[in-house]
């Protein structure tokens, strides 16, 4: 087996196809109810990053044939952003527990150390071998959230209509496919900035909370094949964004959409905004994405109000997701090979 640094921009079509096949093998083992990936804009998904961020990638492949012509057995990348490196490792199920994952973590940790980063964060899916793997390496659990999945075929659309129209007077709902318009970016970013203070996770995917970063974020989403849909609640008296909800439909698995932020600005809470905007979003998705079957969302376990709203919409709790963190220098030292 050969491990080498890998650039998806210059990878062959065969390499991209092999990577997708490996990801789907892992999904079948770890998340058997999730839809498989399609070989659509995968190169863009892997290559594009926000300005100021970098992603470094390695693959493990069959070394019996020339580079780029064999099967990909594992994929690791580390996204360097802010003051943390975000790690992602995918290893074919039949090759686990052979030391390959440990070797890949050591390689990524050494690179993060050389790049001057002090911490590495990683997400691990509950009920999979990743939990024991990262904890055995010394990663410490920092944050837990629950994934819930909504099957659109099971939605009570008449009840949903009542929710969508249940917002208090003085607010109106707006729908913006593709992202908020330019004239709304400042107010939109202001709403997101206020909500940042309510979070206590690791910021493995930082929220865009200023207008330019928001522009860059939307541009990056589109380049990666991720189609955003936005529903806003506008406070009519002030023109402020009182609430927002974001859903992204990935080209790589368009049957299942990803819920991003849902935010209600503190002074506008208690007016039915959260239910109304999320219900309206589902109607818009049904019209815009006829192939969509499910929407998945993640919520902190202490966020009882949003968990209640999701349950009313028809979401079913699926499994827990964990965020871990490790000190880079300690990780490098502990993973150094011994004689």
mmCIF file of C-alpha atoms in Angstrom:
data_model
loop_
_atom_site.group_PDB
_atom_site.id
_atom_site.type_symbol
_atom_site.label_atom_id
_atom_site.label_comp_id
_atom_site.label_asym_id
_atom_site.label_seq_id
_atom_site.Cartn_x
_atom_site.Cartn_y
_atom_site.Cartn_z
ATOM 1 C CA UNK A 1 0.000 0.000 0.000
ATOM 2 C CA UNK A 2 1.245 3.478 -0.890
ATOM 3 C CA UNK A 3 0.299 6.727 0.905
ATOM 4 C CA UNK A 4 0.868 9.997 -0.914
ATOM 5 C CA UNK A 5 -0.243 13.606 -0.856
ATOM 6 C CA UNK A 6 -3.038 14.061 -3.341
ATOM 7 C CA UNK A 7 -4.579 17.032 -5.129
ATOM 8 C CA UNK A 8 -8.177 16.482 -6.303
ATOM 9 C CA UNK A 9 -7.767 19.269 -8.862
ATOM 10 C CA UNK A 10 -5.257 17.223 -10.850
ATOM 11 C CA UNK A 11 -6.652 13.773 -10.044
ATOM 12 C CA UNK A 12 -7.819 11.566 -12.871
ATOM 13 C CA UNK A 13 -11.477 10.735 -13.416
ATOM 14 C CA UNK A 14 -10.653 7.159 -12.420
ATOM 15 C CA UNK A 15 -9.237 8.335 -9.085
ATOM 16 C CA UNK A 16 -12.338 10.400 -8.341
ATOM 17 C CA UNK A 17 -14.547 7.430 -9.230
ATOM 18 C CA UNK A 18 -12.517 5.134 -6.972
ATOM 19 C CA UNK A 19 -12.788 7.636 -4.135
ATOM 20 C CA UNK A 20 -16.582 7.783 -4.488
ATOM 21 C CA UNK A 21 -16.748 3.990 -4.511
ATOM 22 C CA UNK A 22 -14.691 3.885 -1.294
ATOM 23 C CA UNK A 23 -16.872 6.518 0.393
ATOM 24 C CA UNK A 24 -19.980 4.536 -0.490
ATOM 25 C CA UNK A 25 -18.459 1.361 0.937
ATOM 26 C CA UNK A 26 -17.836 3.230 4.196
ATOM 27 C CA UNK A 27 -21.360 4.684 4.151
ATOM 28 C CA UNK A 28 -22.851 1.228 3.656
ATOM 29 C CA UNK A 29 -21.008 0.025 6.763
ATOM 30 C CA UNK A 30 -21.410 3.047 9.049
ATOM 31 C CA UNK A 31 -24.540 4.849 7.809
ATOM 32 C CA UNK A 32 -26.513 2.226 5.878
ATOM 33 C CA UNK A 33 -29.685 4.351 5.741
ATOM 34 C CA UNK A 34 -27.924 7.337 4.168
ATOM 35 C CA UNK A 35 -28.094 7.776 0.385
ATOM 36 C CA UNK A 36 -24.916 6.865 -1.514
ATOM 37 C CA UNK A 37 -22.794 9.540 -3.104
ATOM 38 C CA UNK A 38 -22.958 10.263 -6.814
ATOM 39 C CA UNK A 39 -19.891 11.067 -8.875
ATOM 40 C CA UNK A 40 -21.102 14.625 -9.484
ATOM 41 C CA UNK A 41 -18.879 17.657 -8.726
ATOM 42 C CA UNK A 42 -16.862 15.555 -6.268
ATOM 43 C CA UNK A 43 -13.603 17.110 -7.467
ATOM 44 C CA UNK A 44 -15.020 20.590 -6.759
ATOM 45 C CA UNK A 45 -16.406 19.476 -3.405
ATOM 46 C CA UNK A 46 -12.949 18.311 -2.299
ATOM 47 C CA UNK A 47 -10.901 21.125 -3.808
ATOM 48 C CA UNK A 48 -12.769 24.343 -3.049
ATOM 49 C CA UNK A 49 -12.199 26.178 0.242
ATOM 50 C CA UNK A 50 -12.983 29.557 1.721
ATOM 51 C CA UNK A 51 -10.425 32.351 1.216
ATOM 52 C CA UNK A 52 -7.685 32.026 3.819
ATOM 53 C CA UNK A 53 -8.359 28.318 4.375
ATOM 54 C CA UNK A 54 -6.377 25.384 3.004
ATOM 55 C CA UNK A 55 -7.125 21.699 2.720
ATOM 56 C CA UNK A 56 -4.255 19.198 2.553
ATOM 57 C CA UNK A 57 -5.146 15.698 1.392
ATOM 58 C CA UNK A 58 -3.540 12.263 1.263
ATOM 59 C CA UNK A 59 -4.733 8.939 -0.130
ATOM 60 C CA UNK A 60 -3.695 5.352 0.479
ATOM 61 C CA UNK A 61 -3.773 3.347 -2.741
ATOM 62 C CA UNK A 62 -2.780 0.064 -4.336
ATOM 63 C CA UNK A 63 0.994 0.183 -4.801
ATOM 64 C CA UNK A 64 1.086 -2.700 -7.270
ATOM 65 C CA UNK A 65 0.212 -0.345 -10.124
ATOM 66 C CA UNK A 66 1.398 3.153 -11.123
ATOM 67 C CA UNK A 67 0.141 6.145 -9.170
ATOM 68 C CA UNK A 68 -3.440 7.052 -9.983
ATOM 69 C CA UNK A 69 -4.301 3.728 -11.585
ATOM 70 C CA UNK A 70 -5.107 1.605 -8.526
ATOM 71 C CA UNK A 71 -7.929 1.387 -6.037
ATOM 72 C CA UNK A 72 -8.082 4.008 -3.282
ATOM 73 C CA UNK A 73 -8.174 2.375 0.142
ATOM 74 C CA UNK A 74 -8.275 5.433 2.404
ATOM 75 C CA UNK A 75 -8.554 9.207 2.245
ATOM 76 C CA UNK A 76 -7.467 11.778 4.817
ATOM 77 C CA UNK A 77 -7.617 15.541 4.706
ATOM 78 C CA UNK A 78 -6.999 18.311 7.163
ATOM 79 C CA UNK A 79 -8.652 21.680 6.685
ATOM 80 C CA UNK A 80 -6.547 24.479 8.164
ATOM 81 C CA UNK A 81 -8.717 27.345 9.315
ATOM 82 C CA UNK A 82 -8.385 29.948 12.023
ATOM 83 C CA UNK A 83 -6.384 28.364 14.839
ATOM 84 C CA UNK A 84 -7.551 24.775 14.398
ATOM 85 C CA UNK A 85 -7.039 21.978 11.904
ATOM 86 C CA UNK A 86 -10.181 19.969 11.088
ATOM 87 C CA UNK A 87 -9.395 16.323 10.392
ATOM 88 C CA UNK A 88 -11.386 13.880 8.265
ATOM 89 C CA UNK A 89 -10.387 10.243 7.703
ATOM 90 C CA UNK A 90 -12.160 7.601 5.630
ATOM 91 C CA UNK A 91 -10.819 4.013 5.570
ATOM 92 C CA UNK A 92 -12.406 1.089 3.738
ATOM 93 C CA UNK A 93 -14.162 -1.141 6.293
ATOM 94 C CA UNK A 94 -12.175 -4.260 5.438
ATOM 95 C CA UNK A 95 -8.887 -2.444 6.099
ATOM 96 C CA UNK A 96 -9.731 -1.110 9.556
ATOM 97 C CA UNK A 97 -7.888 -2.212 12.703
ATOM 98 C CA UNK A 98 -4.626 -2.707 10.792
ATOM 99 C CA UNK A 99 -2.910 0.523 11.841
ATOM 100 C CA UNK A 100 -3.688 2.461 8.667
ATOM 101 C CA UNK A 101 -5.938 5.008 10.373
ATOM 102 C CA UNK A 102 -3.336 5.621 13.071
ATOM 103 C CA UNK A 103 -0.682 6.142 10.385
ATOM 104 C CA UNK A 104 -2.882 8.672 8.602
ATOM 105 C CA UNK A 105 -3.666 10.605 11.786
ATOM 106 C CA UNK A 106 0.067 10.759 12.573
ATOM 107 C CA UNK A 107 0.789 12.114 9.087
ATOM 108 C CA UNK A 108 -1.887 14.799 9.300
ATOM 109 C CA UNK A 109 -0.874 15.758 12.859
ATOM 110 C CA UNK A 110 2.770 16.192 11.861
ATOM 111 C CA UNK A 111 1.718 18.442 8.982
ATOM 112 C CA UNK A 112 -0.523 20.516 11.249
ATOM 113 C CA UNK A 113 2.369 20.874 13.710
ATOM 114 C CA UNK A 114 4.712 22.049 10.952
ATOM 115 C CA UNK A 115 2.061 24.516 9.770
ATOM 116 C CA UNK A 116 1.964 26.030 13.276
ATOM 117 C CA UNK A 117 -1.428 24.767 14.410
ATOM 118 C CA UNK A 118 -1.903 23.852 18.058
ATOM 119 C CA UNK A 119 -5.203 21.939 17.953
ATOM 120 C CA UNK A 120 -6.916 19.359 15.781
ATOM 121 C CA UNK A 121 -10.666 18.822 15.828
ATOM 122 C CA UNK A 122 -12.611 15.947 14.349
ATOM 123 C CA UNK A 123 -16.216 14.784 14.079
ATOM 124 C CA UNK A 124 -17.078 11.182 14.929
ATOM 125 C CA UNK A 125 -20.390 9.473 14.302
ATOM 126 C CA UNK A 126 -22.041 7.713 17.216
ATOM 127 C CA UNK A 127 -22.418 3.966 16.899
ATOM 128 C CA UNK A 128 -19.337 3.609 14.689
ATOM 129 C CA UNK A 129 -15.787 2.437 15.324
ATOM 130 C CA UNK A 130 -14.590 6.057 15.022
ATOM 131 C CA UNK A 131 -15.558 6.738 18.647
ATOM 132 C CA UNK A 132 -13.179 4.188 20.156
ATOM 133 C CA UNK A 133 -10.519 4.978 17.552
ATOM 134 C CA UNK A 134 -10.218 8.685 18.363
ATOM 135 C CA UNK A 135 -10.571 8.225 22.111
ATOM 136 C CA UNK A 136 -7.782 5.618 22.074
ATOM 137 C CA UNK A 137 -5.538 8.183 20.351
ATOM 138 C CA UNK A 138 -6.146 10.722 23.117
ATOM 139 C CA UNK A 139 -8.792 12.945 21.521
ATOM 140 C CA UNK A 140 -11.083 14.500 24.122
ATOM 141 C CA UNK A 141 -14.824 14.827 23.632
ATOM 142 C CA UNK A 142 -15.937 18.461 23.622
ATOM 143 C CA UNK A 143 -19.418 18.615 22.141
ATOM 144 C CA UNK A 144 -22.367 16.354 21.366
ATOM 145 C CA UNK A 145 -25.266 16.955 19.011
ATOM 146 C CA UNK A 146 -28.076 14.787 17.726
ATOM 147 C CA UNK A 147 -28.833 14.240 14.061
ATOM 148 C CA UNK A 148 -32.508 14.061 13.113
ATOM 149 C CA UNK A 149 -33.941 13.105 9.732
ATOM 150 C CA UNK A 150 -37.216 14.170 8.140
ATOM 151 C CA UNK A 151 -38.801 11.944 5.481
ATOM 152 C CA UNK A 152 -40.757 14.230 3.173
ATOM 153 C CA UNK A 153 -43.138 11.402 2.244
ATOM 154 C CA UNK A 154 -44.318 11.306 5.861
ATOM 155 C CA UNK A 155 -44.898 15.056 6.285
ATOM 156 C CA UNK A 156 -48.382 16.209 7.295
ATOM 157 C CA UNK A 157 -48.580 19.037 4.783
ATOM 158 C CA UNK A 158 -51.886 20.450 6.098
ATOM 159 C CA UNK A 159 -50.433 20.774 9.601
ATOM 160 C CA UNK A 160 -47.282 22.233 8.064
ATOM 161 C CA UNK A 161 -49.344 24.870 6.276
ATOM 162 C CA UNK A 162 -50.767 26.036 9.588
ATOM 163 C CA UNK A 163 -47.231 26.312 11.005
ATOM 164 C CA UNK A 164 -46.003 28.270 7.978
ATOM 165 C CA UNK A 165 -48.806 30.786 8.462
ATOM 166 C CA UNK A 166 -48.467 30.925 12.244
ATOM 167 C CA UNK A 167 -46.091 33.869 12.450
ATOM 168 C CA UNK A 168 -47.226 36.899 14.460
ATOM 169 C CA UNK A 169 -48.336 40.156 12.810
ATOM 170 C CA UNK A 170 -45.516 42.574 12.082
ATOM 171 C CA UNK A 171 -43.342 39.968 10.364
ATOM 172 C CA UNK A 172 -43.216 38.692 6.812
ATOM 173 C CA UNK A 173 -41.499 35.651 5.367
ATOM 174 C CA UNK A 174 -39.218 35.846 2.332
ATOM 175 C CA UNK A 175 -37.763 33.025 0.234
ATOM 176 C CA UNK A 176 -34.374 33.402 -1.489
ATOM 177 C CA UNK A 177 -33.096 30.421 -3.482
ATOM 178 C CA UNK A 178 -29.349 30.620 -4.006
ATOM 179 C CA UNK A 179 -28.738 32.861 -1.003
ATOM 180 C CA UNK A 180 -29.793 36.272 0.304
ATOM 181 C CA UNK A 181 -29.649 39.162 -2.181
ATOM 182 C CA UNK A 182 -26.836 41.679 -1.956
ATOM 183 C CA UNK A 183 -28.989 44.346 -0.358
ATOM 184 C CA UNK A 184 -29.823 41.998 2.525
ATOM 185 C CA UNK A 185 -26.324 40.714 3.248
ATOM 186 C CA UNK A 186 -25.486 43.163 6.009
ATOM 187 C CA UNK A 187 -28.715 42.551 7.943
ATOM 188 C CA UNK A 188 -28.373 38.805 7.346
ATOM 189 C CA UNK A 189 -24.791 38.729 8.594
ATOM 190 C CA UNK A 190 -25.808 40.777 11.634
ATOM 191 C CA UNK A 191 -28.371 38.129 12.608
ATOM 192 C CA UNK A 192 -25.793 35.377 12.246
ATOM 193 C CA UNK A 193 -23.196 37.293 14.257
ATOM 194 C CA UNK A 194 -25.550 37.669 17.189
ATOM 195 C CA UNK A 195 -26.249 33.936 17.205
ATOM 196 C CA UNK A 196 -22.548 33.070 17.398
ATOM 197 C CA UNK A 197 -22.540 34.021 21.062
ATOM 198 C CA UNK A 198 -25.092 31.277 21.797
ATOM 199 C CA UNK A 199 -22.869 28.421 20.546
ATOM 200 C CA UNK A 200 -20.351 26.388 22.518
ATOM 201 C CA UNK A 201 -19.157 23.938 19.891
ATOM 202 C CA UNK A 202 -15.665 23.771 18.364
ATOM 203 C CA UNK A 203 -16.406 25.894 15.274
ATOM 204 C CA UNK A 204 -15.294 23.080 12.972
ATOM 205 C CA UNK A 205 -17.435 24.849 10.365
ATOM 206 C CA UNK A 206 -17.380 28.532 11.387
ATOM 207 C CA UNK A 207 -20.466 30.648 10.758
ATOM 208 C CA UNK A 208 -20.139 33.487 8.250
ATOM 209 C CA UNK A 209 -20.974 36.531 10.326
ATOM 210 C CA UNK A 210 -19.820 39.500 8.268
ATOM 211 C CA UNK A 211 -21.000 40.512 4.782
ATOM 212 C CA UNK A 212 -17.774 39.723 2.900
ATOM 213 C CA UNK A 213 -17.313 36.357 4.551
ATOM 214 C CA UNK A 214 -20.948 35.625 3.780
ATOM 215 C CA UNK A 215 -20.357 36.441 0.098
ATOM 216 C CA UNK A 216 -17.311 34.189 0.090
ATOM 217 C CA UNK A 217 -19.239 31.427 1.833
ATOM 218 C CA UNK A 218 -22.064 31.497 -0.705
ATOM 219 C CA UNK A 219 -19.584 31.517 -3.582
ATOM 220 C CA UNK A 220 -17.738 28.535 -2.093
ATOM 221 C CA UNK A 221 -20.970 26.608 -1.580
ATOM 222 C CA UNK A 222 -21.918 27.015 -5.227
ATOM 223 C CA UNK A 223 -18.446 26.025 -6.414
ATOM 224 C CA UNK A 224 -18.580 22.845 -4.296
ATOM 225 C CA UNK A 225 -21.902 21.805 -5.819
ATOM 226 C CA UNK A 226 -23.956 22.757 -2.754
ATOM 227 C CA UNK A 227 -27.158 24.599 -3.645
ATOM 228 C CA UNK A 228 -28.358 26.898 -0.815
ATOM 229 C CA UNK A 229 -31.962 27.811 -0.061
ATOM 230 C CA UNK A 230 -32.798 30.603 2.380
ATOM 231 C CA UNK A 231 -36.034 31.553 4.155
ATOM 232 C CA UNK A 232 -36.094 34.739 6.235
ATOM 233 C CA UNK A 233 -38.442 36.354 8.693
ATOM 234 C CA UNK A 234 -38.293 40.119 8.265
ATOM 235 C CA UNK A 235 -39.373 42.563 10.984
ATOM 236 C CA UNK A 236 -41.497 44.955 8.981
ATOM 237 C CA UNK A 237 -41.121 47.971 11.273
ATOM 238 C CA UNK A 238 -37.315 47.999 11.208
ATOM 239 C CA UNK A 239 -36.344 45.927 8.155
ATOM 240 C CA UNK A 240 -34.199 43.719 10.398
ATOM 241 C CA UNK A 241 -33.690 40.030 9.742
ATOM 242 C CA UNK A 242 -35.555 38.570 12.718
ATOM 243 C CA UNK A 243 -34.958 34.938 11.800
ATOM 244 C CA UNK A 244 -33.426 32.781 9.123
ATOM 245 C CA UNK A 245 -33.137 29.169 8.119
ATOM 246 C CA UNK A 246 -30.739 27.663 5.580
ATOM 247 C CA UNK A 247 -30.907 24.339 3.753
ATOM 248 C CA UNK A 248 -28.305 23.106 1.267
ATOM 249 C CA UNK A 249 -28.942 20.446 -1.381
ATOM 250 C CA UNK A 250 -25.654 18.762 -2.368
ATOM 251 C CA UNK A 251 -25.106 17.625 -5.951
ATOM 252 C CA UNK A 252 -23.310 14.597 -4.488
ATOM 253 C CA UNK A 253 -26.437 13.297 -2.698
ATOM 254 C CA UNK A 254 -29.436 15.375 -3.874
ATOM 255 C CA UNK A 255 -31.945 12.989 -2.304
ATOM 256 C CA UNK A 256 -30.986 14.222 1.182
ATOM 257 C CA UNK A 257 -30.563 17.909 2.008
ATOM 258 C CA UNK A 258 -28.542 19.348 4.889
ATOM 259 C CA UNK A 259 -30.010 21.845 7.297
ATOM 260 C CA UNK A 260 -27.502 24.563 8.123
ATOM 261 C CA UNK A 261 -28.287 27.433 10.500
ATOM 262 C CA UNK A 262 -31.699 28.191 11.906
ATOM 263 C CA UNK A 263 -31.547 31.404 13.917
ATOM 264 C CA UNK A 264 -34.129 33.590 15.604
ATOM 265 C CA UNK A 265 -32.649 36.838 16.902
ATOM 266 C CA UNK A 266 -33.148 37.046 20.657
ATOM 267 C CA UNK A 267 -35.434 40.093 20.725
ATOM 268 C CA UNK A 268 -37.763 38.452 18.180
ATOM 269 C CA UNK A 269 -38.224 35.128 19.931
ATOM 270 C CA UNK A 270 -41.678 34.015 21.036
ATOM 271 C CA UNK A 271 -43.508 35.084 17.859
ATOM 272 C CA UNK A 272 -43.694 31.722 16.072
ATOM 273 C CA UNK A 273 -40.823 32.565 13.742
ATOM 274 C CA UNK A 274 -38.862 29.313 14.112
ATOM 275 C CA UNK A 275 -41.796 27.067 13.177
ATOM 276 C CA UNK A 276 -42.974 29.356 10.400
ATOM 277 C CA UNK A 277 -39.671 29.680 8.558
ATOM 278 C CA UNK A 278 -38.792 25.984 8.816
ATOM 279 C CA UNK A 279 -42.263 24.964 7.636
ATOM 280 C CA UNK A 280 -42.137 27.423 4.732
ATOM 281 C CA UNK A 281 -38.729 26.036 3.772
ATOM 282 C CA UNK A 282 -40.143 22.536 3.371
ATOM 283 C CA UNK A 283 -42.831 23.796 0.984
ATOM 284 C CA UNK A 284 -40.209 25.614 -1.091
ATOM 285 C CA UNK A 285 -37.937 22.565 -1.182
ATOM 286 C CA UNK A 286 -40.787 20.338 -2.305
ATOM 287 C CA UNK A 287 -41.415 22.662 -5.250
ATOM 288 C CA UNK A 288 -37.775 23.363 -6.167
ATOM 289 C CA UNK A 289 -36.265 19.899 -5.641
ATOM 290 C CA UNK A 290 -38.698 17.184 -6.783
ATOM 291 C CA UNK A 291 -36.015 14.498 -6.303
ATOM 292 C CA UNK A 292 -35.484 15.406 -2.651
ATOM 293 C CA UNK A 293 -36.605 12.710 -0.220
ATOM 294 C CA UNK A 294 -35.149 13.710 3.159
ATOM 295 C CA UNK A 295 -33.708 16.615 5.160
ATOM 296 C CA UNK A 296 -31.201 16.055 7.943
ATOM 297 C CA UNK A 297 -30.393 18.441 10.762
ATOM 298 C CA UNK A 298 -28.117 18.546 13.802
ATOM 299 C CA UNK A 299 -28.967 20.104 17.155
ATOM 300 C CA UNK A 300 -27.255 20.386 20.497
ATOM 301 C CA UNK A 301 -28.926 18.155 23.056
ATOM 302 C CA UNK A 302 -29.558 21.148 25.328
ATOM 303 C CA UNK A 303 -31.372 23.066 22.566
ATOM 304 C CA UNK A 304 -34.773 21.857 23.720
ATOM 305 C CA UNK A 305 -36.782 24.519 21.882
ATOM 306 C CA UNK A 306 -35.393 23.619 18.448
ATOM 307 C CA UNK A 307 -35.627 19.898 19.142
ATOM 308 C CA UNK A 308 -39.310 20.455 19.974
ATOM 309 C CA UNK A 309 -39.896 22.404 16.748
ATOM 310 C CA UNK A 310 -38.191 19.697 14.705
ATOM 311 C CA UNK A 311 -40.318 17.012 16.350
ATOM 312 C CA UNK A 312 -43.468 18.968 15.470
ATOM 313 C CA UNK A 313 -42.305 19.157 11.853
ATOM 314 C CA UNK A 314 -41.845 15.379 11.791
ATOM 315 C CA UNK A 315 -38.093 14.941 12.288
ATOM 316 C CA UNK A 316 -37.017 11.667 13.885
ATOM 317 C CA UNK A 317 -33.880 11.454 16.037
ATOM 318 C CA UNK A 318 -31.280 9.323 14.287
ATOM 319 C CA UNK A 319 -27.954 9.177 16.154
ATOM 320 C CA UNK A 320 -25.475 11.305 18.072
ATOM 321 C CA UNK A 321 -22.486 13.060 16.519
ATOM 322 C CA UNK A 322 -19.444 13.969 18.594
ATOM 323 C CA UNK A 323 -16.776 16.629 18.238
ATOM 324 C CA UNK A 324 -13.330 15.804 19.606
ATOM 325 C CA UNK A 325 -10.200 17.893 20.041
ATOM 326 C CA UNK A 326 -6.532 17.056 20.584
ATOM 327 C CA UNK A 327 -3.385 19.040 21.281
ATOM 328 C CA UNK A 328 -1.224 18.764 18.164
ATOM 329 C CA UNK A 329 2.160 18.513 19.876
ATOM 330 C CA UNK A 330 0.923 15.854 22.294
ATOM 331 C CA UNK A 331 -0.687 13.935 19.444
ATOM 332 C CA UNK A 332 2.500 14.004 17.370
ATOM 333 C CA UNK A 333 4.543 12.823 20.314
ATOM 334 C CA UNK A 334 2.170 9.973 21.203
ATOM 335 C CA UNK A 335 2.025 8.749 17.600
ATOM 336 C CA UNK A 336 5.771 8.771 16.974
ATOM 337 C CA UNK A 337 6.883 5.262 16.017
ATOM 338 C CA UNK A 338 8.895 3.459 18.702
ATOM 339 C CA UNK A 339 11.848 1.206 18.084
#
